[in-house]
XYZ file of C-alpha atoms in Angstrom:
705
model
C 129.647 79.740 125.484
C 128.908 77.911 122.207
C 126.465 75.490 124.141
C 124.624 78.510 125.791
C 124.388 80.476 122.530
C 122.962 77.334 120.796
C 120.271 77.315 123.293
C 119.326 80.867 123.073
C 116.025 81.619 121.330
C 115.563 85.287 120.461
C 112.042 84.619 119.457
C 111.325 83.397 123.204
C 112.245 86.720 124.734
C 109.525 87.643 127.449
C 107.536 90.894 126.833
C 105.784 93.137 129.165
C 102.175 91.735 129.626
C 100.612 95.002 129.553
C 102.476 96.107 126.479
C 100.901 92.863 124.548
C 97.329 93.648 126.054
C 97.796 97.488 124.993
C 98.944 96.238 121.290
C 96.103 93.603 120.805
C 93.503 96.508 121.680
C 95.278 98.959 119.358
C 94.738 96.070 116.553
C 91.175 96.092 117.453
C 90.645 99.703 116.995
C 90.375 100.775 113.168
C 91.707 104.323 113.988
C 95.061 103.012 115.133
C 97.922 104.442 112.888
C 101.537 103.268 112.956
C 102.815 105.987 115.152
C 100.374 104.501 117.697
C 101.798 101.235 117.256
C 105.508 102.510 117.597
C 104.707 104.195 120.672
C 103.191 100.952 122.345
C 106.073 98.679 120.957
C 108.977 100.951 121.710
C 108.512 100.371 125.416
C 109.215 96.967 125.526
C 112.865 95.327 124.611
C 111.651 91.817 123.963
C 109.073 92.831 121.414
C 111.090 95.325 119.540
C 113.749 92.563 119.249
C 111.385 90.193 117.562
C 110.151 92.959 115.197
C 113.635 93.882 114.136
C 114.683 90.445 113.605
C 111.919 89.959 111.306
C 112.454 93.071 109.583
C 116.195 92.559 108.892
C 115.475 89.165 107.299
C 116.632 88.771 103.709
C 112.874 89.195 102.539
C 113.069 93.074 103.483
C 116.750 93.766 102.333
C 115.377 95.544 99.412
C 114.137 98.613 101.739
C 117.643 99.225 102.859
C 118.942 99.734 106.434
C 115.930 99.422 109.028
C 117.141 101.211 112.426
C 113.994 103.388 112.973
C 111.186 101.564 114.609
C 108.469 103.377 113.018
C 109.887 102.724 109.604
C 110.481 99.268 110.416
C 106.730 98.600 111.408
C 105.616 100.436 108.162
C 107.859 98.092 106.119
C 106.433 95.053 107.811
C 102.676 95.765 107.726
C 100.135 95.077 110.062
C 99.549 91.386 109.276
C 103.394 90.475 110.437
C 102.965 92.613 113.469
C 99.971 90.842 114.489
C 101.415 87.476 114.038
C 104.524 88.356 116.082
C 102.008 89.946 118.778
C 99.892 86.799 118.784
C 102.830 84.391 118.967
C 104.184 86.455 121.917
C 100.733 86.409 123.676
C 100.672 82.529 123.348
C 104.520 82.388 124.411
C 103.744 84.477 127.422
C 100.585 82.603 128.567
C 102.138 79.144 128.317
C 105.973 80.067 129.393
C 105.220 81.817 132.712
C 107.770 82.153 135.213
C 108.013 82.260 138.905
C 106.847 85.486 140.885
C 110.580 86.063 142.071
C 111.827 85.826 138.700
C 109.229 88.127 137.333
C 110.451 90.498 140.010
C 113.924 90.710 138.233
C 112.079 90.902 134.836
C 110.512 94.002 135.786
C 113.525 95.506 137.006
C 115.417 94.745 133.806
C 112.522 96.315 131.894
C 112.598 99.400 134.160
C 116.341 99.844 133.396
C 115.713 99.441 129.657
C 113.283 101.974 129.676
C 115.559 104.224 131.650
C 118.417 103.586 129.302
C 116.425 104.458 126.186
C 115.190 107.521 127.519
C 118.441 108.691 128.785
C 119.989 107.588 125.176
C 117.579 109.785 123.385
C 117.813 112.860 125.389
C 121.796 112.494 125.354
C 121.657 112.099 121.535
C 119.472 115.289 120.927
C 121.835 117.178 123.283
C 125.054 116.319 121.433
C 123.574 116.533 118.069
C 123.692 112.899 117.023
C 122.070 112.006 113.835
C 119.450 109.414 115.123
C 117.924 109.838 118.297
C 115.609 107.154 117.561
C 118.129 104.930 117.027
C 119.855 105.769 120.186
C 116.396 105.317 122.031
C 116.091 101.736 120.218
C 119.686 100.654 121.282
C 118.988 101.664 124.719
C 115.979 99.783 124.877
C 117.858 96.532 123.939
C 120.814 96.968 125.995
C 119.570 94.172 128.338
C 118.234 91.627 126.077
C 121.053 89.236 126.908
C 119.472 89.350 130.451
C 116.034 88.628 129.401
C 117.460 85.678 127.188
C 119.318 84.136 130.196
C 116.390 84.534 132.440
C 114.051 82.969 129.933
C 116.291 80.026 128.700
C 118.455 79.356 132.095
C 115.854 80.660 134.580
C 117.302 78.476 137.396
C 120.897 79.162 137.043
C 120.606 82.872 136.138
C 117.835 83.356 138.795
C 120.280 82.255 141.504
C 122.974 84.866 140.216
C 120.349 87.434 140.368
C 119.365 86.622 143.849
C 123.090 86.868 145.037
C 124.178 89.792 143.190
C 121.041 91.821 142.053
C 120.362 92.771 138.384
C 123.795 94.787 138.285
C 125.919 91.716 138.729
C 129.309 92.196 137.355
C 130.119 90.788 133.814
C 132.884 88.723 135.569
C 130.734 86.881 137.760
C 128.383 85.772 134.845
C 131.392 84.644 132.932
C 132.765 82.717 135.869
C 129.554 80.880 136.575
C 127.866 80.520 132.905
C 131.120 81.226 130.719
C 129.627 84.117 129.025
C 128.032 87.516 129.872
C 124.601 89.111 128.955
C 126.389 91.732 127.049
C 127.933 89.193 124.865
C 124.589 87.271 124.409
C 122.911 90.695 123.551
C 125.296 91.591 120.895
C 125.270 87.974 119.520
C 121.454 88.169 119.056
C 121.501 91.574 117.404
C 124.390 90.456 115.045
C 122.095 87.673 113.634
C 119.727 90.361 112.380
C 122.572 91.706 110.057
C 122.195 95.229 110.971
C 124.818 97.650 109.547
C 126.414 99.800 111.937
C 127.578 99.714 115.613
C 124.188 98.604 117.566
C 125.793 95.243 118.578
C 129.066 96.846 119.670
C 126.951 99.407 121.717
C 125.227 96.472 123.664
C 128.753 94.596 123.896
C 130.657 97.424 125.402
C 128.211 99.003 127.603
C 129.990 98.575 130.689
C 133.404 99.216 129.352
C 135.468 102.122 131.308
C 135.574 105.433 129.334
C 139.329 105.112 128.576
C 138.451 102.041 126.504
C 135.928 103.776 124.275
C 137.162 107.103 123.980
C 137.770 106.972 120.153
C 134.752 104.359 119.374
C 131.709 105.422 117.504
C 129.372 107.754 119.124
C 126.441 105.141 119.473
C 128.813 103.028 121.736
C 129.682 105.948 123.858
C 126.091 107.027 124.221
C 124.661 103.753 125.306
C 127.639 103.329 127.777
C 126.897 106.581 129.397
C 123.069 106.023 129.031
C 123.560 102.576 130.898
C 125.357 104.127 133.844
C 122.632 106.858 134.173
C 119.801 104.235 134.129
C 121.495 102.947 137.309
C 121.874 106.256 138.791
C 120.632 105.138 142.238
C 123.114 102.165 142.477
C 126.185 103.980 140.971
C 128.735 106.272 142.466
C 127.505 109.769 141.239
C 130.938 111.079 141.168
C 132.217 108.244 138.819
C 129.306 108.952 136.445
C 129.935 112.616 136.362
C 133.421 111.947 135.577
C 132.516 109.420 132.724
C 130.175 111.820 131.114
C 132.753 114.551 131.020
C 135.429 112.243 129.530
C 133.142 111.167 126.990
C 131.265 114.250 125.910
C 132.297 117.121 128.166
C 129.063 117.349 129.867
C 128.895 118.819 133.338
C 127.037 117.805 136.504
C 124.147 120.289 136.322
C 122.777 119.009 132.860
C 123.129 115.470 133.915
C 121.076 116.199 136.930
C 118.311 118.020 135.086
C 117.986 115.223 132.447
C 118.050 112.602 135.116
C 114.991 114.248 137.022
C 113.029 114.296 133.931
C 113.745 110.954 132.819
C 113.139 109.400 136.027
C 109.746 111.056 136.165
C 108.997 109.853 132.704
C 110.030 106.375 132.879
C 108.124 105.901 136.264
C 105.063 107.133 134.785
C 105.295 104.970 131.763
C 106.371 101.929 134.106
C 103.210 102.509 136.158
C 101.067 102.593 133.095
C 102.357 99.127 131.943
C 101.972 97.622 135.314
C 105.670 97.349 136.141
C 105.870 97.292 139.816
C 108.993 96.086 141.540
C 108.339 94.575 144.726
C 111.063 94.957 147.348
C 111.325 93.270 150.509
C 111.429 96.610 152.361
C 107.817 97.371 150.992
C 106.149 95.106 153.240
C 104.266 91.931 152.779
C 100.826 93.570 152.086
C 102.442 95.770 149.379
C 104.146 92.906 147.829
C 100.747 90.835 147.646
C 99.157 93.757 145.998
C 101.735 93.763 143.414
C 101.436 90.100 142.717
C 97.671 90.483 142.556
C 97.987 93.113 140.066
C 100.313 90.957 137.986
C 97.997 87.878 138.194
C 95.095 90.055 136.921
C 97.197 91.153 133.929
C 98.437 87.439 133.251
C 94.614 86.264 133.540
C 93.542 88.743 130.879
C 96.626 87.747 128.735
C 95.255 84.136 129.085
C 91.876 85.032 127.997
C 93.443 86.571 124.802
C 95.582 83.528 124.269
C 92.312 81.502 124.401
C 90.266 83.764 122.090
C 93.044 83.625 119.624
C 93.548 79.799 119.681
C 89.727 80.047 118.397
C 90.446 82.572 115.715
C 93.529 80.423 114.534
C 91.042 77.501 114.192
C 88.682 79.638 112.038
C 91.551 80.473 109.928
C 92.559 76.594 109.493
C 89.023 75.644 108.979
C 88.675 77.978 106.035
C 90.552 76.530 102.980
C 90.440 78.550 99.966
C 89.475 75.812 97.607
C 86.347 75.291 99.247
C 83.421 76.573 97.685
C 82.164 79.877 98.615
C 78.978 79.032 100.238
C 80.671 76.434 102.342
C 83.099 79.013 103.554
C 80.293 81.305 104.572
C 78.456 78.311 106.346
C 81.610 77.630 108.245
C 82.251 81.272 109.261
C 78.682 81.323 110.659
C 79.267 78.067 112.320
C 82.271 79.456 114.039
C 80.345 82.775 114.949
C 77.822 80.584 116.656
C 80.665 78.406 118.596
C 82.335 81.439 119.816
C 79.730 83.793 120.665
C 76.584 81.754 121.133
C 74.450 83.539 118.481
C 71.486 81.291 117.812
C 70.430 83.003 114.162
C 72.615 84.628 111.751
C 72.305 86.079 108.051
C 74.635 87.322 105.287
C 74.294 90.516 103.377
C 76.888 90.795 100.372
C 77.776 93.947 98.670
C 76.643 93.887 95.022
C 79.706 94.566 93.028
C 78.185 96.297 90.235
C 75.881 98.734 92.451
C 75.969 100.280 96.016
C 73.501 97.755 97.318
C 73.609 94.995 100.170
C 71.890 91.905 99.224
C 70.742 88.938 101.384
C 72.668 85.738 100.609
C 70.950 82.536 101.194
C 72.845 79.535 101.978
C 71.612 76.073 101.406
C 71.146 75.139 105.174
C 69.760 78.325 106.186
C 66.133 78.828 107.421
C 64.014 81.200 105.457
C 66.732 81.356 102.804
C 64.426 82.090 99.933
C 62.874 85.053 101.926
C 66.323 86.431 102.754
C 67.307 86.338 98.988
C 64.485 88.929 98.404
C 65.923 91.526 100.803
C 68.056 94.011 99.457
C 69.254 97.320 101.119
C 70.884 100.457 99.412
C 74.199 101.694 101.166
C 72.991 104.892 102.068
C 73.072 106.475 105.616
C 70.076 105.520 107.875
C 68.747 103.227 105.458
C 69.148 100.365 107.945
C 71.415 99.554 110.893
C 72.878 97.037 108.425
C 73.695 99.743 106.100
C 74.964 101.921 108.965
C 77.386 99.354 110.423
C 79.193 98.962 106.901
C 79.307 102.605 106.088
C 80.769 103.432 109.521
C 82.801 100.172 109.704
C 81.540 99.712 113.355
C 79.728 97.140 115.276
C 76.119 98.263 115.555
C 73.263 96.567 117.619
C 69.470 97.395 117.789
C 69.503 98.515 121.439
C 72.582 100.886 121.436
C 72.126 102.491 117.961
C 69.623 105.441 117.534
C 68.014 105.355 114.009
C 65.516 107.938 112.615
C 61.918 107.260 113.728
C 60.137 105.222 112.431
C 62.533 102.442 112.381
C 63.093 101.215 108.720
C 60.629 98.357 108.065
C 63.713 96.389 106.680
C 65.239 96.016 109.949
C 62.078 94.776 111.503
C 61.951 92.203 108.573
C 65.464 90.996 109.288
C 64.658 90.636 112.988
C 61.625 88.646 112.009
C 63.852 86.334 109.713
C 66.316 85.844 112.654
C 63.352 85.101 115.043
C 64.755 87.706 117.568
C 63.641 90.943 119.062
C 67.059 92.855 117.939
C 70.165 92.398 115.850
C 74.069 92.731 115.852
C 75.531 93.957 112.565
C 79.080 92.915 112.141
C 80.827 94.838 109.178
C 83.035 93.006 107.034
C 85.346 95.800 105.563
C 89.320 95.989 104.981
C 91.511 98.438 102.900
C 88.366 100.808 102.303
C 86.478 97.850 100.553
C 83.304 96.825 101.558
C 82.528 93.132 101.424
C 79.253 92.928 103.373
C 77.546 92.368 106.782
C 76.996 89.497 109.002
C 73.731 90.096 111.063
C 73.113 88.081 114.325
C 69.951 87.836 116.189
C 70.249 89.675 119.666
C 67.900 89.126 122.587
C 67.747 91.945 125.166
C 69.517 89.641 127.816
C 72.305 89.348 125.357
C 73.645 92.939 125.611
C 76.063 92.586 128.241
C 77.786 89.535 126.782
C 77.952 91.195 123.542
C 79.453 94.352 125.139
C 82.153 92.375 126.760
C 83.073 90.284 123.539
C 83.176 93.376 121.231
C 86.753 93.482 120.788
C 86.907 89.507 120.068
C 83.922 90.058 117.558
C 85.865 92.680 115.646
C 89.010 90.437 115.549
C 86.556 87.573 114.188
C 85.280 90.205 111.600
C 88.598 91.010 110.413
C 89.617 87.461 110.120
C 86.395 86.666 108.244
C 86.819 89.525 105.879
C 90.372 88.559 105.217
C 89.286 84.937 104.181
C 86.306 86.351 102.196
C 88.711 88.629 100.359
C 91.332 86.193 99.625
C 88.618 83.704 98.007
C 87.124 86.296 96.107
C 90.526 87.557 94.634
C 91.518 83.972 94.043
C 88.091 83.572 92.080
C 88.700 86.544 90.079
C 92.360 85.341 89.080
C 90.716 81.819 88.191
C 87.985 83.670 85.966
C 90.913 85.703 84.400
C 92.731 82.587 83.435
C 89.896 81.110 82.258
C 88.996 83.980 79.932
C 92.589 83.966 78.655
C 92.340 80.180 77.857
C 88.861 80.608 76.309
C 90.082 83.522 74.118
C 93.188 81.281 73.003
C 90.986 78.275 72.428
C 88.585 80.443 70.355
C 91.418 81.872 68.226
C 92.673 78.602 67.456
C 89.180 77.121 66.628
C 88.771 79.943 64.128
C 91.909 79.228 62.449
C 90.951 75.693 62.311
C 87.416 76.467 60.850
C 88.959 78.904 58.536
C 91.511 76.227 57.277
C 88.885 73.473 57.176
C 86.040 75.472 55.182
C 88.332 76.309 52.243
C 89.066 72.678 51.245
C 85.348 71.624 51.978
C 84.020 74.645 49.847
C 86.368 73.610 46.931
C 85.279 69.865 47.133
C 81.640 71.140 47.284
C 81.993 73.401 44.343
C 83.391 70.662 42.220
C 80.803 68.150 43.128
C 78.127 70.806 42.308
C 80.009 71.200 38.685
C 80.183 67.511 38.429
C 76.471 67.087 39.153
C 75.617 69.861 36.361
C 77.711 68.023 33.750
C 76.438 64.649 34.451
C 72.755 66.033 34.379
C 69.967 63.235 34.606
C 72.792 60.637 34.766
C 74.361 62.204 37.969
C 74.515 59.234 40.607
C 72.862 59.620 43.794
C 76.023 59.194 45.850
C 76.946 62.740 44.684
C 74.074 63.996 46.762
C 74.920 61.721 49.485
C 78.645 63.006 49.534
C 77.369 66.565 49.583
C 75.407 66.162 52.523
C 78.119 64.599 54.473
C 80.283 67.508 53.601
C 77.663 69.757 54.825
C 77.439 67.612 58.016
C 81.109 67.920 58.607
C 80.965 71.709 58.106
C 78.248 71.580 60.833
C 80.402 69.565 63.125
C 83.271 71.993 62.551
C 80.803 75.022 63.362
C 79.983 73.381 66.781
C 83.809 73.548 67.514
C 83.470 77.274 68.254
C 81.329 76.800 71.121
C 83.542 76.914 74.133
C 83.510 73.556 75.947
C 84.607 75.033 79.398
C 81.534 77.249 79.576
C 79.140 74.066 79.073
C 81.000 71.928 81.472
C 80.669 74.481 84.124
C 76.965 74.033 84.191
C 75.616 76.563 81.701
C 76.898 79.439 79.348
C 74.172 82.092 80.074
C 76.278 85.558 79.944
C 76.420 88.520 78.103
C 76.017 87.568 74.461
C 76.549 89.700 71.381
C 73.831 88.514 69.045
C 74.945 90.595 66.161
C 78.425 89.317 66.326
C 77.013 85.526 66.565
C 74.891 86.063 63.587
C 77.948 87.301 61.652
C 79.941 84.591 62.707
C 77.526 81.958 61.824
C 76.858 83.543 58.308
C 80.915 83.614 57.487
C 80.988 79.831 58.423
C 77.982 78.963 56.052
C 79.422 81.231 53.455
C 81.839 78.689 51.840
C 79.899 75.249 52.375
C 76.294 75.972 52.257
C 75.605 79.260 50.379
C 78.412 79.781 47.798
C 78.005 76.435 45.787
C 74.161 77.480 45.290
C 74.780 81.135 44.714
C 72.776 82.047 47.938
C 73.084 85.556 48.890
C 73.063 86.423 52.646
C 72.135 89.765 53.737
C 72.590 91.196 57.247
C 70.377 94.041 58.549
C 71.364 94.239 62.193
C 70.475 96.893 64.728
C 73.725 98.429 66.130
C 71.989 99.661 69.253
C 71.222 95.983 70.359
C 72.882 95.351 73.568
C 74.558 92.412 75.170
C 71.901 90.057 76.579
C 71.888 87.220 79.168
C 71.245 83.878 77.150
C 72.650 80.680 76.483
C 74.956 80.951 73.548
C 75.219 77.254 72.836
C 71.398 77.178 72.456
C 70.827 80.198 70.720
C 73.565 79.060 68.109
C 71.379 75.811 67.757
C 68.444 77.745 67.028
C 69.990 80.053 64.563
C 72.015 77.361 62.938
C 68.772 75.356 62.108
C 66.743 78.289 60.941
C 69.373 79.499 58.810
C 70.052 75.953 57.330
C 66.193 75.531 56.814
C 66.133 78.668 54.940
C 68.949 77.867 52.759
C 67.849 74.473 51.917
C 64.148 75.658 50.938
C 65.727 78.204 48.534
C 66.403 77.526 44.721
C 69.731 78.344 43.469
C 70.402 82.111 43.449
C 67.949 82.814 46.332
C 68.400 85.374 49.136
C 68.211 85.005 52.899
C 67.715 88.029 55.027
C 68.589 88.326 58.685
C 67.794 91.219 60.782
C 67.831 92.277 64.499
C 65.727 94.845 66.338
C 66.223 96.274 69.885
C 63.083 97.077 72.273
C 60.407 95.318 71.010
C 57.437 95.294 73.417
C 54.808 92.345 73.638
C 52.500 93.379 76.327
C 54.379 94.720 79.405
C 57.714 92.973 78.592
C 60.676 94.130 76.442
C 62.348 91.901 73.934
C 64.870 91.800 71.326
C 63.765 90.394 67.951
C 65.809 88.278 65.566
C 64.143 87.671 61.834
C 65.485 85.115 59.406
C 63.618 85.584 56.214
C 63.783 83.528 52.788
C 62.413 84.500 49.369
C 61.614 80.928 48.673
C 58.382 79.009 47.660
C 56.768 79.575 51.138
C 55.708 76.542 53.406
C 52.772 74.288 52.164
C 49.548 74.540 54.404
C 49.903 71.022 55.735
C 53.251 72.028 57.244
C 52.202 75.652 58.479
C 49.226 74.188 60.565
C 51.562 71.786 62.532
C 54.731 73.879 62.228
C 56.665 72.941 65.566
C 55.217 69.591 65.933
C 57.092 66.270 64.574
C 56.249 65.851 61.050
C 57.316 64.100 57.948
C 60.094 66.352 56.355
C 59.449 67.787 53.092
C 63.246 67.497 52.250
C 63.021 63.906 51.427
C 64.722 61.026 52.871
C 67.607 61.449 55.731
C 65.518 64.219 57.278
C 63.748 63.506 60.562
C 61.446 66.632 60.509
C 62.215 67.473 64.170
C 64.078 70.397 63.519
C 61.645 73.059 64.003
C 60.092 71.019 67.176
C 63.777 71.314 68.643
C 64.032 74.943 67.939
C 60.684 75.813 69.526
C 61.745 73.631 72.694
C 64.974 75.751 72.933
C 63.351 79.096 72.614
C 60.926 78.085 75.372
C 63.807 77.239 77.565
C 65.130 80.708 76.664
C 61.816 82.103 78.044
C 61.475 83.558 74.527
C 58.667 83.430 71.861
C 58.851 82.324 68.379
C 56.517 83.043 65.309
C 56.488 82.157 61.707
C 54.645 83.910 58.588
C 54.885 82.508 55.112
C 53.315 83.140 52.021
C 53.393 81.053 48.800
C 55.730 82.251 46.137
C 56.880 85.188 48.418
C 59.001 83.199 51.114
C 59.068 82.650 54.877
C 59.912 84.641 57.813
C 60.771 83.166 61.391
C 60.618 85.678 64.237
C 62.306 84.937 67.720
C 61.657 87.178 70.493
C 64.166 86.912 73.454
C 63.871 88.698 76.802
C 65.957 91.870 76.953
C 67.876 90.801 79.927
C 70.976 92.635 80.388
């Protein structure tokens, strides 16, 4: 017994091939609900047992007792259900059994369905609290036979040949050392389901005298199992058992038996269960075998297709760049379906638009990037496919006349007469559309593969969704790290500026006391202290942004100016009593500009203004929104000092390298660097300088939000 139990694998129990096919088709239909899935799965004992086994694992213990199949499916969710189904498809395809044993399998399935329906009818009749649990237990009452036939096909097949599917338990124990009832109960016990489900399977063949005082479920399954073999049982014995267990009479049992037989035969026929008996004749047996082979062939096709989809999932690592993942998906689409040209349109996260997404290795990538489609009905076949969440093609879909020009442009880019739009949508969230070029001769092939294309689209959507979600989490983590970094930097700058300001003040006072006797070294020390202040200032630029290849983003210019003035206050302005005035336009929006370049520009200009001033001078910094130069809109930054103004010789070649008027140690390249940086930002810089009234620098930056 121990040896046999150790070799039994509940995950290998065979399922009805037609049930698997129906389930796959249900997954491909976006309108399928959990009730539809429950209806399909509840027709098969092997599949139901796998799902119950998964649902009663420790992972789902927080949901309590799971005995109702519909609730089990809801708790598990679609993805685990798909995994169980696809695994069963692969097992069914690669672990095929002989036609003779297939015949016994179908008998076992037939009896299981009958027992399940009898159990539900009886449960409702006697007022049992859970008719669904009774149905499920009846469906599983022969899983021990399924396990034996799958794992010990030769030995158990020989027993079935000698005694049919209703061989006594004593024969099973004599030959194998264990009965199918014991194996069924053992499998159910491994699921750790509270209650008497395992007992009901274990004692299904006990005489009524032995179970009179047992639980209602045990008695229900015992009677239902006998009724499921009504054609092979002594009817008088069954009537007596029914009366002993529940006080039921012959008339009601006969009525139930007629209804259940009709229902089970109808269900069995829809599932392709056709038990071939010798008395049916050779022609009938051959026809039934051909029907089975046709179903098995379709199952094999799905197994092959699912292998392709598995390869797709394995080949798309979330650590890959987004462009690489898209390129791989399009490559797989070409391999699976032979589409010669493809393109991707992704939904803009900020507005309801589909925008062409260019890929490096794609033809006409630049042209594709210029295409955008508003997500409204009938604007394009591409938009309709996403809004309706359906595959649409140019040949089978009617759009308003005239056909939108954008569709003609897409077809021209794909170098095809028509196109197929494959929507990428999941959980009511639209991600985009893959568009494939389609020739008129491709229609029949695409029609035959629509189900698999839908499966591909679902897998592609899952991959893209996971990648985007992972990217969002990474960005959130980076933002948090940057925020923490900036906070620490501000603390360092604040703590470092205090002693630097004190040192600078003492050096200034010392310089005044010494007067003309002041050594030149004091000035050098002041310059070095100011340079240390600038180095500390640069700490506030986030290195992670620059290392990522650029720091363009929504920048608050007013806040940037306020931060700079606060940093300059102690080391540059206070020792010389320079007053800094801010006149900032509070309507100024954040604009897309390189923060590091902007800060370098402002630092140079503010520092120049302060150094040009006598002690007690003023620097005024102002901003203004919506300044138009020609047809272009800019934001303006002005930096004004009330110093002596610039000499004519300097003004004439202001932004070219010159000899600095600040003396030794200055290169005269500061304004040249500023001009180059402004040019890189696509901005404009100008200067007005009046002798004895001061100098004003004006910077105009594109108002790009």
